[in-house]
Amino acid sequence: MDDKNLEDMQDPIASQMVKISSRLQERVVEEFSPIVGAKEDLRGKLLFEGLIHKVDVSSYPQVGSMAAVDGARIQEKLYAGDFLVALATLANALRTPEKYEAENLLWADIMQHVDGTDRVSQTAMGSGEVHLLSRANHEVRIMDGSFVTPLIMLREGLFMKSHKIQAASAQILEERRSAESLSYLIDKAHDGLVSIAKSDSATYFARDFDEKFGLRFPISDRFLATQILQPGEIFEPRVLRELEKQTVDVPKGNDKNVIKQAALLQVEYERLGKMAKQGLIYTTYYRPVIIGNPEAVSGKNVIRIEFVVREEDAKNVVEIAKRYAGILNSDMMGPYMLEPYCQHLVDRQAKSISETAKMFKNQMIAKLPSEQAAAYRELLMRGYRT
């Protein structure tokens, strides 16, 4: 169907969109021509400066075990209150031996309507992810998102206005010994812990390249990497100094456990900030190759990798980054996979929480004593329209 036929359609919205489309086509060229025109120039300068490195995937043997951890949460608003469920789950890579079992950590509660109940489920999800990562003894452990992600999830509930939300969050942190798990995770971070963000809007590399070469790319690092990197290439890792600023202030109120948990987290946040200040936490982007057929046309996807090195290994950061890229690539079996298979699998496992939540709620309702059912069942069954 051509534009003239589309304009003659009875649908007035579709007709207007057709008329607008020609103007949008001009805007595409106007907005993105600087990127198209400058990317080859920038790629040439990055290669000349040694800021793009080639990863020989075949030179990095597959590790004996690899796993990814992810989480999900649900807040269902009922008439009587908020039904909260949080799940943290671990999935193994394709070639990980069966002795490494998948693990799940489930939490659920129901609370009266208070501003910030979602922060309680967020605390439960974040503490569960940190717990599973600290317990996993795989050679490579993949954290979903960024290293800063669990820090945000663990602390936010402690700073809500509601003292009830603060206390509930602190109780979860205490019961799961989250500060201790985080401490152990930081201790072992240099030994196989990597963070992969499936989506991000960071502009660290774009700003760095602009300062160094004067080529303005008003775009995200992820898009920049898809335009510049070829399959099997990685950017020179940059220090992730932005983590220096992570802090936990003293929460308002006088709940001793809330203050205690905040203080315990602050100790670990300061340790992580010190590592960032020392230049031991790095980030980079890598464009994978297709396993078994490196000459095939790969997708444009890239993965953002964050990792930690020992102080004595900082001089070998490029080789360490290339090794992680090669290991992660070994679990990416198709041209359009956005992450290693185990991270894809754990994401699907986490999303199963919606069905789990339905089962939880039905069980809760079914187990109400008969004398209470009439008073409470209707309030628990009905939610708000969205």
Coordinates of C-alpha atoms in Angstrom, one line a residue:
M1 CA 0.0 0.0 0.0
D2 CA 1.5 3.3 -1.1
D3 CA 1.4 6.6 0.8
K4 CA -1.6 7.9 -1.3
N5 CA -3.7 4.9 -0.4
L6 CA -2.7 5.3 3.3
E7 CA -3.7 8.9 3.2
D8 CA -7.1 7.9 1.9
M9 CA -7.8 5.5 4.7
Q10 CA -10.8 6.3 7.0
D11 CA -8.6 6.1 10.1
P12 CA -7.8 9.8 10.8
I13 CA -4.8 9.0 13.0
A14 CA -3.2 6.8 10.4
S15 CA -3.7 9.4 7.8
Q16 CA -2.0 12.1 9.9
M17 CA 0.9 9.8 10.6
V18 CA 1.5 9.3 6.9
K19 CA 1.6 13.1 6.4
I20 CA 4.1 13.4 9.3
S21 CA 6.4 10.6 8.1
S22 CA 8.0 12.5 5.3
R23 CA 9.1 15.2 7.8
L24 CA 10.4 12.5 10.2
Q25 CA 12.5 11.0 7.3
E26 CA 14.2 14.4 7.0
R27 CA 14.8 14.5 10.8
V28 CA 16.5 11.1 10.7
V29 CA 19.1 12.4 8.3
E30 CA 19.4 15.7 10.2
E31 CA 19.8 14.0 13.6
F32 CA 22.1 11.1 12.7
S33 CA 24.2 12.2 9.8
P34 CA 27.0 13.4 12.2
I35 CA 27.2 9.9 13.6
V36 CA 27.3 8.2 10.3
G37 CA 29.8 10.7 9.0
A38 CA 32.2 10.5 12.0
K39 CA 32.2 6.9 13.0
E40 CA 34.8 5.7 10.6
D41 CA 37.1 8.6 11.5
L42 CA 36.6 7.9 15.2
R43 CA 37.2 4.1 14.7
G44 CA 40.5 4.9 12.8
K45 CA 41.7 7.2 15.6
L46 CA 40.8 4.6 18.3
L47 CA 42.7 1.9 16.4
F48 CA 45.7 4.2 16.0
E49 CA 45.7 5.0 19.7
G50 CA 45.4 1.3 20.7
L51 CA 42.0 1.8 22.3
I52 CA 40.3 -1.1 20.5
H53 CA 41.6 -4.6 21.1
K54 CA 40.9 -7.8 19.3
V55 CA 39.8 -10.8 21.3
D56 CA 40.8 -14.2 20.1
V57 CA 38.0 -16.3 21.5
S58 CA 39.7 -19.6 20.7
S59 CA 42.7 -18.7 22.9
Y60 CA 40.6 -18.6 26.1
P61 CA 39.7 -22.1 27.3
Q62 CA 36.1 -22.6 28.5
V63 CA 35.8 -22.4 32.3
G64 CA 34.7 -25.3 34.3
S65 CA 31.6 -23.5 35.7
M66 CA 29.7 -20.3 35.1
A67 CA 26.4 -19.0 36.5
A68 CA 24.3 -15.9 36.4
V69 CA 22.1 -14.4 39.1
D70 CA 19.0 -12.2 38.6
G71 CA 15.9 -11.2 40.4
A72 CA 12.4 -9.9 40.0
R73 CA 9.6 -8.6 42.2
I74 CA 5.9 -8.0 42.1
Q75 CA 3.7 -5.5 44.0
E76 CA 0.0 -6.3 43.6
K77 CA -2.2 -3.6 45.1
L78 CA -5.2 -5.2 46.7
Y79 CA -8.0 -3.4 48.5
A80 CA -6.7 -4.4 51.8
G81 CA -3.1 -3.8 51.2
D82 CA -0.1 -4.6 49.0
F83 CA 0.9 -8.1 48.2
L84 CA 4.7 -8.3 47.7
V85 CA 6.8 -11.1 46.2
A86 CA 10.5 -11.0 45.5
L87 CA 12.6 -13.7 43.9
A88 CA 16.4 -14.1 43.4
T89 CA 17.5 -17.0 41.2
L90 CA 20.7 -18.5 39.8
A91 CA 21.1 -20.4 36.5
N92 CA 24.1 -22.3 35.2
A93 CA 25.8 -21.9 31.9
L94 CA 25.4 -24.5 29.2
R95 CA 28.5 -26.5 29.9
T96 CA 28.5 -26.2 33.7
P97 CA 28.5 -29.6 35.4
E98 CA 25.4 -30.9 37.0
K99 CA 26.9 -30.8 40.5
Y100 CA 26.3 -27.1 40.4
E101 CA 22.7 -26.8 41.2
A102 CA 20.4 -23.9 40.3
E103 CA 19.2 -22.0 43.4
N104 CA 16.2 -19.8 44.2
L105 CA 15.5 -17.5 47.1
L106 CA 11.8 -16.5 47.5
W107 CA 10.3 -13.9 49.8
A108 CA 6.7 -12.8 50.2
D109 CA 4.7 -10.5 52.5
I110 CA 1.4 -8.5 52.7
M111 CA 1.5 -5.0 54.1
Q112 CA -1.0 -2.2 54.6
H113 CA -0.9 0.5 52.1
V114 CA 2.1 2.7 52.8
D115 CA 4.1 4.8 50.5
G116 CA 7.2 2.8 49.7
T117 CA 6.1 -0.8 50.1
D118 CA 7.8 -1.5 46.8
R119 CA 11.1 -0.6 48.4
V120 CA 10.7 -3.5 50.9
S121 CA 10.3 -6.0 48.0
Q122 CA 13.3 -4.3 46.3
T123 CA 15.4 -4.9 49.5
A124 CA 14.3 -8.5 49.5
M125 CA 15.2 -9.0 45.8
G126 CA 18.6 -7.2 46.2
S127 CA 19.5 -9.1 49.4
G128 CA 18.6 -12.4 47.7
E129 CA 20.8 -11.7 44.7
V130 CA 23.8 -10.7 46.9
H131 CA 23.2 -13.8 49.0
L132 CA 23.2 -16.2 46.0
L133 CA 26.3 -14.5 44.5
S134 CA 28.2 -14.7 47.7
R135 CA 27.4 -18.4 48.1
A136 CA 28.1 -19.4 44.5
N137 CA 31.5 -21.1 44.0
H138 CA 31.5 -21.1 40.2
E139 CA 34.6 -19.9 38.4
V140 CA 32.7 -17.0 36.9
R141 CA 29.6 -15.4 38.5
I142 CA 27.5 -13.0 36.5
M143 CA 25.7 -10.2 38.3
D144 CA 22.8 -8.6 36.3
G145 CA 23.1 -4.8 35.8
S146 CA 26.0 -2.9 37.3
F147 CA 28.0 -3.2 40.5
V148 CA 26.1 -0.2 41.8
T149 CA 22.7 -2.0 41.3
P150 CA 22.7 -4.1 44.5
L151 CA 24.0 -1.1 46.4
I152 CA 20.9 0.9 45.5
M153 CA 18.6 -2.0 46.1
L154 CA 20.0 -2.7 49.6
R155 CA 19.9 0.8 51.0
E156 CA 16.8 2.6 49.6
G157 CA 14.3 1.0 52.0
L158 CA 16.3 2.3 55.0
F159 CA 15.7 5.9 53.9
M160 CA 11.9 5.9 53.2
K161 CA 9.8 8.4 55.3
S162 CA 7.8 5.5 56.7
H163 CA 9.4 4.0 59.8
K164 CA 7.4 0.9 59.1
I165 CA 9.1 0.5 55.7
Q166 CA 12.5 1.3 57.2
A167 CA 12.0 -1.4 59.9
A168 CA 10.8 -4.0 57.4
S169 CA 13.8 -3.4 55.1
A170 CA 16.2 -3.6 58.1
Q171 CA 14.7 -6.8 59.2
I172 CA 15.3 -8.4 55.8
L173 CA 18.9 -7.2 55.8
E174 CA 19.5 -8.6 59.3
E175 CA 17.8 -12.0 58.7
R176 CA 19.8 -12.5 55.5
R177 CA 23.0 -11.0 56.9
S178 CA 23.2 -8.9 53.7
A179 CA 26.2 -6.7 54.8
E180 CA 28.2 -9.9 55.6
S181 CA 27.3 -11.3 52.1
L182 CA 28.2 -8.1 50.5
S183 CA 31.5 -8.0 52.3
Y184 CA 32.3 -11.6 51.2
L185 CA 31.3 -10.7 47.6
I186 CA 33.7 -7.7 47.6
D187 CA 36.5 -9.8 49.1
K188 CA 36.2 -12.3 46.1
A189 CA 35.1 -9.8 43.4
H190 CA 38.5 -10.0 41.7
D191 CA 38.1 -13.7 41.4
G192 CA 35.5 -14.3 38.7
L193 CA 32.7 -11.8 39.5
V194 CA 31.5 -9.8 36.5
S195 CA 28.6 -7.6 36.0
I196 CA 26.7 -7.4 32.7
A197 CA 24.1 -4.7 31.9
K198 CA 21.5 -5.8 29.3
S199 CA 20.6 -2.2 28.8
D200 CA 22.2 1.0 30.0
S201 CA 22.3 4.7 29.2
A202 CA 25.9 5.4 30.3
T203 CA 27.9 8.0 28.4
Y204 CA 31.4 7.5 29.9
F205 CA 33.2 6.4 26.8
A206 CA 31.4 8.9 24.6
R207 CA 32.5 11.7 26.9
D208 CA 36.1 10.4 27.1
F209 CA 36.3 10.2 23.3
D210 CA 34.9 13.6 22.9
E211 CA 37.5 15.1 25.3
K212 CA 40.3 13.2 23.6
F213 CA 39.4 13.6 19.9
G214 CA 36.8 16.3 19.8
L215 CA 34.3 14.2 18.0
R216 CA 30.9 14.8 19.5
F217 CA 28.7 11.7 19.8
P218 CA 25.6 12.8 21.8
I219 CA 24.6 9.1 22.2
S220 CA 24.9 6.3 24.8
D221 CA 28.0 4.2 25.1
R222 CA 26.1 1.1 24.1
F223 CA 25.1 2.7 20.7
L224 CA 28.5 4.0 20.2
A225 CA 30.0 0.5 20.7
T226 CA 27.6 -1.0 18.2
Q227 CA 28.7 1.5 15.6
I228 CA 32.5 1.4 16.3
L229 CA 33.3 -2.2 17.3
Q230 CA 33.6 -5.1 14.9
P231 CA 32.9 -8.7 16.0
G232 CA 35.5 -9.9 18.5
E233 CA 36.6 -6.4 19.5
I234 CA 36.7 -4.7 22.9
F235 CA 37.2 -1.1 24.0
E236 CA 40.2 -0.3 26.2
P237 CA 38.8 -0.7 29.7
R238 CA 38.2 2.5 31.7
V239 CA 38.2 2.9 35.4
L240 CA 34.7 3.1 36.9
R241 CA 35.5 5.9 39.3
E242 CA 31.8 6.8 39.5
L243 CA 31.5 4.1 42.2
E244 CA 33.6 6.3 44.5
K245 CA 30.5 8.3 45.5
Q246 CA 28.4 5.5 46.9
T247 CA 27.4 6.3 50.5
V248 CA 24.8 5.4 53.1
D249 CA 23.8 8.3 55.3
V250 CA 22.4 7.8 58.8
P251 CA 18.6 7.2 58.4
K252 CA 16.2 9.5 60.2
G253 CA 14.4 8.0 63.2
N254 CA 15.6 6.1 66.2
D255 CA 15.1 2.4 65.2
K256 CA 18.3 0.8 66.4
N257 CA 18.3 -2.0 63.8
V258 CA 17.7 0.5 60.9
I259 CA 20.7 2.5 62.1
K260 CA 22.7 -0.7 62.6
Q261 CA 22.0 -2.1 59.1
A262 CA 22.8 1.3 57.5
A263 CA 26.1 1.4 59.4
L264 CA 27.0 -2.1 58.3
L265 CA 26.3 -1.3 54.7
Q266 CA 28.3 2.0 54.9
V267 CA 31.4 0.0 55.8
E268 CA 31.1 -2.1 52.7
Y269 CA 30.2 0.9 50.5
E270 CA 33.3 2.7 51.7
R271 CA 35.4 -0.4 50.8
L272 CA 34.0 -0.5 47.3
G273 CA 34.5 3.3 46.9
K274 CA 38.1 2.9 48.0
M275 CA 38.6 0.2 45.3
A276 CA 37.1 2.5 42.7
K277 CA 39.4 5.3 43.8
Q278 CA 42.4 3.0 43.6
G279 CA 41.4 2.2 40.0
L280 CA 40.6 -1.4 40.6
I281 CA 37.0 -1.5 39.1
Y282 CA 36.8 -1.3 35.3
T283 CA 34.1 -1.3 32.6
T284 CA 34.3 -2.0 28.9
Y285 CA 32.1 -3.0 25.9
Y286 CA 32.6 -6.1 23.8
R287 CA 31.0 -7.2 20.5
P288 CA 30.7 -11.0 20.5
V289 CA 31.5 -13.4 17.6
I290 CA 29.4 -16.4 16.6
I291 CA 30.8 -19.5 18.2
G292 CA 31.9 -22.0 15.6
N293 CA 31.5 -19.6 12.8
P294 CA 33.5 -16.4 13.5
E295 CA 33.3 -15.3 9.9
A296 CA 29.5 -15.2 9.9
V297 CA 27.7 -11.9 10.1
S298 CA 27.0 -11.3 13.7
G299 CA 24.3 -9.2 15.3
K300 CA 25.0 -5.6 16.3
N301 CA 24.6 -6.4 20.0
V302 CA 27.3 -5.6 22.4
I303 CA 27.7 -6.4 26.1
R304 CA 28.9 -4.0 28.8
I305 CA 31.2 -5.8 31.2
E306 CA 32.3 -4.6 34.7
F307 CA 35.0 -6.4 36.6
V308 CA 37.4 -6.0 39.5
V309 CA 41.2 -6.6 39.5
R310 CA 43.8 -7.0 42.2
E311 CA 46.1 -4.0 42.7
E312 CA 49.1 -6.1 41.5
D313 CA 47.1 -7.1 38.3
A314 CA 46.1 -3.6 37.3
K315 CA 48.8 -3.4 34.6
N316 CA 47.3 -6.5 32.9
V317 CA 43.7 -5.1 32.8
V318 CA 43.4 -5.4 29.0
E319 CA 44.3 -9.1 29.1
I320 CA 41.9 -9.6 32.0
A321 CA 39.1 -7.9 30.1
K322 CA 39.8 -9.9 27.0
R323 CA 39.8 -13.2 29.0
Y324 CA 36.4 -12.3 30.5
A325 CA 35.1 -11.4 27.1
G326 CA 36.2 -14.7 25.7
I327 CA 34.7 -16.7 28.5
L328 CA 31.4 -14.9 28.3
N329 CA 31.4 -15.3 24.5
S330 CA 31.6 -19.1 25.0
D331 CA 28.1 -19.1 26.3
M332 CA 26.6 -17.0 23.5
M333 CA 25.6 -19.4 20.8
G334 CA 23.7 -17.2 18.4
P335 CA 24.2 -13.9 16.5
Y336 CA 21.4 -12.0 18.2
M337 CA 21.9 -13.1 21.8
L338 CA 22.1 -10.1 24.0
E339 CA 23.9 -11.8 26.8
P340 CA 25.4 -15.2 27.7
Y341 CA 22.9 -18.1 27.7
C342 CA 22.9 -18.5 31.5
Q343 CA 22.0 -14.8 31.9
H344 CA 19.2 -15.2 29.4
L345 CA 18.0 -18.3 31.2
V346 CA 18.1 -16.7 34.7
D347 CA 16.1 -13.7 33.3
R348 CA 13.4 -16.1 32.2
Q349 CA 13.4 -17.8 35.5
A350 CA 13.1 -14.5 37.3
K351 CA 10.1 -13.5 35.1
S352 CA 8.3 -16.6 36.2
I353 CA 7.6 -14.8 39.5
S354 CA 4.2 -13.6 38.1
E355 CA 2.9 -17.1 38.1
T356 CA 4.5 -17.8 41.4
A357 CA 2.8 -14.8 42.9
K358 CA -0.6 -16.0 41.7
M359 CA 0.0 -19.4 43.4
F360 CA 1.1 -17.7 46.6
K361 CA -2.0 -15.5 46.8
N362 CA -4.3 -18.4 46.0
Q363 CA -2.7 -20.5 48.7
M364 CA -2.9 -17.7 51.2
I365 CA -6.6 -17.3 50.5
A366 CA -7.3 -21.0 50.6
K367 CA -5.7 -21.4 54.0
L368 CA -7.8 -18.8 55.7
P369 CA -9.9 -20.4 58.5
S370 CA -13.5 -20.7 57.4
E371 CA -14.6 -18.2 60.1
Q372 CA -12.2 -15.6 58.6
A373 CA -12.8 -16.3 54.9
A374 CA -15.9 -14.3 54.6
A375 CA -14.3 -11.2 56.2
Y376 CA -11.0 -11.2 54.3
R377 CA -11.3 -13.2 51.1
E378 CA -13.0 -10.5 49.1
L379 CA -10.5 -7.9 50.1
L380 CA -7.6 -10.1 49.1
M381 CA -9.1 -11.2 45.8
R382 CA -9.8 -7.8 44.3
G383 CA -7.1 -5.5 43.0
Y384 CA -7.1 -2.2 41.4
R385 CA -7.8 -1.8 37.7
T386 CA -4.7 -0.7 35.6

